[in-house]
GROMACS .gro file of C-alpha atoms in nm:
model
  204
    1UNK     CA    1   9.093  12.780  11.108
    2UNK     CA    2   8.878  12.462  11.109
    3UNK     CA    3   8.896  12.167  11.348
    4UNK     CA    4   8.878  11.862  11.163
    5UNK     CA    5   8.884  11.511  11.281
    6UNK     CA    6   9.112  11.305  11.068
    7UNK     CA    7   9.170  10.969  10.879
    8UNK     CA    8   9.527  10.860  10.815
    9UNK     CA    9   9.541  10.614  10.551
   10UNK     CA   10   9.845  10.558  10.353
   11UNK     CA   11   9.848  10.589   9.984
   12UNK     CA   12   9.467  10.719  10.017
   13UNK     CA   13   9.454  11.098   9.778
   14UNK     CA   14   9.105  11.281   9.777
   15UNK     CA   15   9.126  11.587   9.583
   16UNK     CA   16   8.830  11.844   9.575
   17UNK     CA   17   8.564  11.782   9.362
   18UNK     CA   18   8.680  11.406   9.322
   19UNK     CA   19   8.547  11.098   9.529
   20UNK     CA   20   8.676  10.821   9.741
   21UNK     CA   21   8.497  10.513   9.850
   22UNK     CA   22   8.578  10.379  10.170
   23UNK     CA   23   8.511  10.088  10.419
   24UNK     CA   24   8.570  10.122  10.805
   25UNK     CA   25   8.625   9.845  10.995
   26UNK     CA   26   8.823  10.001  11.296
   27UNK     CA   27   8.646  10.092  11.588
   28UNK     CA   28   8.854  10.388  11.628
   29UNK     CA   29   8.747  10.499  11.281
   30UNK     CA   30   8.357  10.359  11.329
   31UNK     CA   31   8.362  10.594  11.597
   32UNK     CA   32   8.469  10.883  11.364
   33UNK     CA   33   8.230  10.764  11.087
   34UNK     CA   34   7.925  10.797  11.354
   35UNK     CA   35   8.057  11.107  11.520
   36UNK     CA   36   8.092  11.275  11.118
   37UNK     CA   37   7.720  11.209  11.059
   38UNK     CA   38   7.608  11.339  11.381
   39UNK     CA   39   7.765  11.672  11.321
   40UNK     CA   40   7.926  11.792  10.971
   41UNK     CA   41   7.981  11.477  10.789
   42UNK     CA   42   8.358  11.606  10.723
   43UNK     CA   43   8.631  11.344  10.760
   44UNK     CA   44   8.997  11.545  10.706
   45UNK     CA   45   9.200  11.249  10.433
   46UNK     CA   46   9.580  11.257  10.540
   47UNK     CA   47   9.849  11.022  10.485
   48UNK     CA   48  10.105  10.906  10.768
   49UNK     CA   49  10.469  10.975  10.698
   50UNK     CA   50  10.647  10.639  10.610
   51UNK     CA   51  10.894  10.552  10.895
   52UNK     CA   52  10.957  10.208  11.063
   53UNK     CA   53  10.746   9.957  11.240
   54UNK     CA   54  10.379  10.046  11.339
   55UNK     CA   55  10.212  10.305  11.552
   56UNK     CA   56   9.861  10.400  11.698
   57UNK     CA   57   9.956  10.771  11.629
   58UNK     CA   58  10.197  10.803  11.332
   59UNK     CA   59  10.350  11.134  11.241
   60UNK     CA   60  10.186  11.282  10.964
   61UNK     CA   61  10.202  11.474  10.630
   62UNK     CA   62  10.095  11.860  10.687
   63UNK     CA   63   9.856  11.824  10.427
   64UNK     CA   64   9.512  11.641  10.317
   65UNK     CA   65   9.205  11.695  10.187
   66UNK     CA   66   8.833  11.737  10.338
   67UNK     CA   67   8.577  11.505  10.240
   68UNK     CA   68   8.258  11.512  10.298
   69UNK     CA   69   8.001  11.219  10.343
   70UNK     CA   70   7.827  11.203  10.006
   71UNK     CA   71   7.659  10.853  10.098
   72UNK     CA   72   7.719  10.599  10.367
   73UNK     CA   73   7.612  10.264  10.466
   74UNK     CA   74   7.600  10.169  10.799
   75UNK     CA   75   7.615   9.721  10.833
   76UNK     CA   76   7.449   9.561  11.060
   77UNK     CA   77   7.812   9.442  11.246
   78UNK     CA   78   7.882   9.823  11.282
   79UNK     CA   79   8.099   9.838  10.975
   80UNK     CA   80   8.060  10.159  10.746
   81UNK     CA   81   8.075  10.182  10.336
   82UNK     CA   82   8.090  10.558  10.249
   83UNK     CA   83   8.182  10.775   9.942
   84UNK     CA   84   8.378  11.069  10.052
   85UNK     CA   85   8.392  11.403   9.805
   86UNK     CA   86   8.614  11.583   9.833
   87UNK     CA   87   8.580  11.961   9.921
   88UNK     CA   88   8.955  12.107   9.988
   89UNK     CA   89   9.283  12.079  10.081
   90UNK     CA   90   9.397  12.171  10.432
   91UNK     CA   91   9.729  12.226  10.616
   92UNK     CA   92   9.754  12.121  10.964
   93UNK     CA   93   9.844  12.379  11.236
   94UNK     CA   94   9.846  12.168  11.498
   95UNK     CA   95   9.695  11.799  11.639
   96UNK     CA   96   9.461  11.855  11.949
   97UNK     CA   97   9.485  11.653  12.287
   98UNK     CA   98   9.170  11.512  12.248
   99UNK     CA   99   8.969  11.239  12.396
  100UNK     CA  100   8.849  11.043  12.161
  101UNK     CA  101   8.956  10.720  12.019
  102UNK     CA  102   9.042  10.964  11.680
  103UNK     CA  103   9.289  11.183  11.642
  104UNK     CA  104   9.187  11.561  11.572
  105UNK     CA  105   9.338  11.867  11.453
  106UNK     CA  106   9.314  12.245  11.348
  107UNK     CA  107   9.371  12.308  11.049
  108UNK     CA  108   9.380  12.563  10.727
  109UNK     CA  109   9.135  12.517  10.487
  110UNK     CA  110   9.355  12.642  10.158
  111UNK     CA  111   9.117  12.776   9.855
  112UNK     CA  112   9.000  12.533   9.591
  113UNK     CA  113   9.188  12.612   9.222
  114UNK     CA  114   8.968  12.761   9.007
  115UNK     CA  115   8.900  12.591   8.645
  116UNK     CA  116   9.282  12.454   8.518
  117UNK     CA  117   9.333  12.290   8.206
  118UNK     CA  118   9.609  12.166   8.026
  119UNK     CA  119   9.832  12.205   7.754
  120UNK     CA  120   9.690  11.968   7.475
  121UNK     CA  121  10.041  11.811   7.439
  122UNK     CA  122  10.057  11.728   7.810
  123UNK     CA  123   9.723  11.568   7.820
  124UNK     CA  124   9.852  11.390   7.473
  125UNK     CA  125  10.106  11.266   7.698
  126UNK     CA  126   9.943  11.218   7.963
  127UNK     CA  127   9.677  10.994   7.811
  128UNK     CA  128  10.004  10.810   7.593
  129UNK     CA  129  10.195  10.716   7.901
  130UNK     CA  130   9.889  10.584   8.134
  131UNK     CA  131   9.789  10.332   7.786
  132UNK     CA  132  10.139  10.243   7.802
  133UNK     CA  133  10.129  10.222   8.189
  134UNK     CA  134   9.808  10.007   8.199
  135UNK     CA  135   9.875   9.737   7.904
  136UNK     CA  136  10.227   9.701   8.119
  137UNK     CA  137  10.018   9.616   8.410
  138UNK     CA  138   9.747   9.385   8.285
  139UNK     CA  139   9.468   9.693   8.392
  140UNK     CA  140   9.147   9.679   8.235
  141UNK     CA  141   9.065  10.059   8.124
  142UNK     CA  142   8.804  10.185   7.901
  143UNK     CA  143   8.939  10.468   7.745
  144UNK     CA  144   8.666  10.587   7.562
  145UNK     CA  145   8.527  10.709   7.882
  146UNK     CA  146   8.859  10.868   8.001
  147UNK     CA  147   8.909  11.044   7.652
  148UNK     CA  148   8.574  11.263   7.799
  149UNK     CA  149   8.718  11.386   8.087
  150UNK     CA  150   8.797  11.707   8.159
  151UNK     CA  151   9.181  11.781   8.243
  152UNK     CA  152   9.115  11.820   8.603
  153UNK     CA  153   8.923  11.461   8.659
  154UNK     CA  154   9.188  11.332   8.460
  155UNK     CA  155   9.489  11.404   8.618
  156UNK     CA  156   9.352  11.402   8.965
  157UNK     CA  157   9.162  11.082   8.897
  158UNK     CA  158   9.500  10.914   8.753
  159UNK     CA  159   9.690  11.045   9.105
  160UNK     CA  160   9.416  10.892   9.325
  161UNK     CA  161   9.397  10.556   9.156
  162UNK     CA  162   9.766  10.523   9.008
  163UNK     CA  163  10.005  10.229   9.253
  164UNK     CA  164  10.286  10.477   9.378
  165UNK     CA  165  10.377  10.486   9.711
  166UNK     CA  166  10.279  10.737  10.012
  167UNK     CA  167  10.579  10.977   9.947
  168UNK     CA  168  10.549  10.978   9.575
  169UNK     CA  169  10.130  11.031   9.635
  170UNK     CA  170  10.196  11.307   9.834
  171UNK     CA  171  10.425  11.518   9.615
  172UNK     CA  172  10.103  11.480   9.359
  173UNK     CA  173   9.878  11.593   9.634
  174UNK     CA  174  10.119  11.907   9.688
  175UNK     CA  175  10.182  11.981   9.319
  176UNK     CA  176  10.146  12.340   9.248
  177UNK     CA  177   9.896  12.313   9.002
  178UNK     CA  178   9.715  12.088   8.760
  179UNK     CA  179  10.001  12.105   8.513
  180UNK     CA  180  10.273  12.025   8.731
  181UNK     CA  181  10.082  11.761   8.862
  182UNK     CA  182  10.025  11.594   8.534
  183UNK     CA  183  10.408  11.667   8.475
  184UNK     CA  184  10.475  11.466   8.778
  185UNK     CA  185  10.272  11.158   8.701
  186UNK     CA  186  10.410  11.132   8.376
  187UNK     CA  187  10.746  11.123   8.524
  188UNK     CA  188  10.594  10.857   8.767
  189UNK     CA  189  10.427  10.630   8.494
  190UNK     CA  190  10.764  10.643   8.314
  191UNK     CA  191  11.001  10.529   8.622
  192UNK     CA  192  10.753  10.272   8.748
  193UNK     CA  193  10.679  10.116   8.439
  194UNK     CA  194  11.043  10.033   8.364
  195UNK     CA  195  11.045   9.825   8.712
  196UNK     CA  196  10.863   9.518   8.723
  197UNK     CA  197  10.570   9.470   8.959
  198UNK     CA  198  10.800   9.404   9.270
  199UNK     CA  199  10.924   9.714   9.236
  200UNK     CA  200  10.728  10.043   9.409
  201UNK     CA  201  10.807  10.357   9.321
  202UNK     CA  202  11.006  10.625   9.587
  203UNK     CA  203  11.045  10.945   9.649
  204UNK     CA  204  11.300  11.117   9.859
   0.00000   0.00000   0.00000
């Protein structure tokens, strides 16, 4: 068990070995930002379950991911840029009654997937639907440089990146594997790009 002090950011996916660049702004999370790089320079990722209207302490998904501080700048109005890399997923065992302004929790660091790869026709696919996806949208994408990725940057780069909502970026956080993951977003490029852009895609 780790304790972990957390950052609950809807539609925000870190997986291990990827990064994520963040600004804080909060003073809640500047606090957390300063109190990282005085000790461990781990920030646990986690979304907040969807529900209605707004809360200081929404419920939240049971898992995330631990990032570490790979860089950080620290402006002059106490605003923070930092690149987070990921390191692994956790499961929460429990939130702490804490007193700072950020929330804390144990947690169970879960063991980082060795090497995956996929089957060539799912990364065919894979690589078919996000062109398809990304002319829909208007995205600018050079594919030459995604065409070099390995399976695992791809798939868990797409995830990151890719407009779905909280619920839907979740179930690709929890896939069981790289393969089902990249089964998922296909299914996900697929539904959303036969909405138009008003449209977001669900989960239940």
């Amino acid at each position: 068990m780790t304790r972990l002090s957390i950052f609950p950011l809807p539609g925000a996916l870190l997986f291990p070995g990827m990064h994520l660049p963040l600004h804080i702004f909060e003073p809640r999370y500047r606090a957390l930002v300063s109190d990282a790089v005085a000790r461990d320079r781990r920030i646990g990722m986690i979304q907040p379950r969807p529900g209605p209207g707004k809360s200081d302490r929404p419920p939240l998904f049971d898992l995330g991911c631990v990032g570490r501080i790979a860089d950080v700048q620290a402006m002059d109005d106490g605003r923070y840029n930092l690149v987070l890399e990921g390191q692994s997923l956790f499961r929460i065992v429990r939130e702490l009654d804490v007193s700072t302004p950020f929330r804390q929790v144990e947690a169970e660091l879960l063991p980082v997937a060795e090497d995956e790869s996929l089957a060539l026709a799912m990364r065919s696919s894979l690589e078919m639907e996000s062109r398809r996806f990304a002319e829909a949208q208007g995205f600018q994408v050079d594919w030459d440089s995604v065409e070099r990725l390995d399976d695992t940057a791809l798939v868990n780069g797409i995830a990151q990146i890719a407009p779905f909502d909280a619920a839907a970026k979740q179930a690709l956080l929890e896939a069981p594997g790289l393969e089902a993951r990249a089964e998922l977003i296909v299914q996900l490029l697929q539904f959303f790009g036969r909405h138009d852009g008003e449209d977001r895609v669900t989960l239940q």
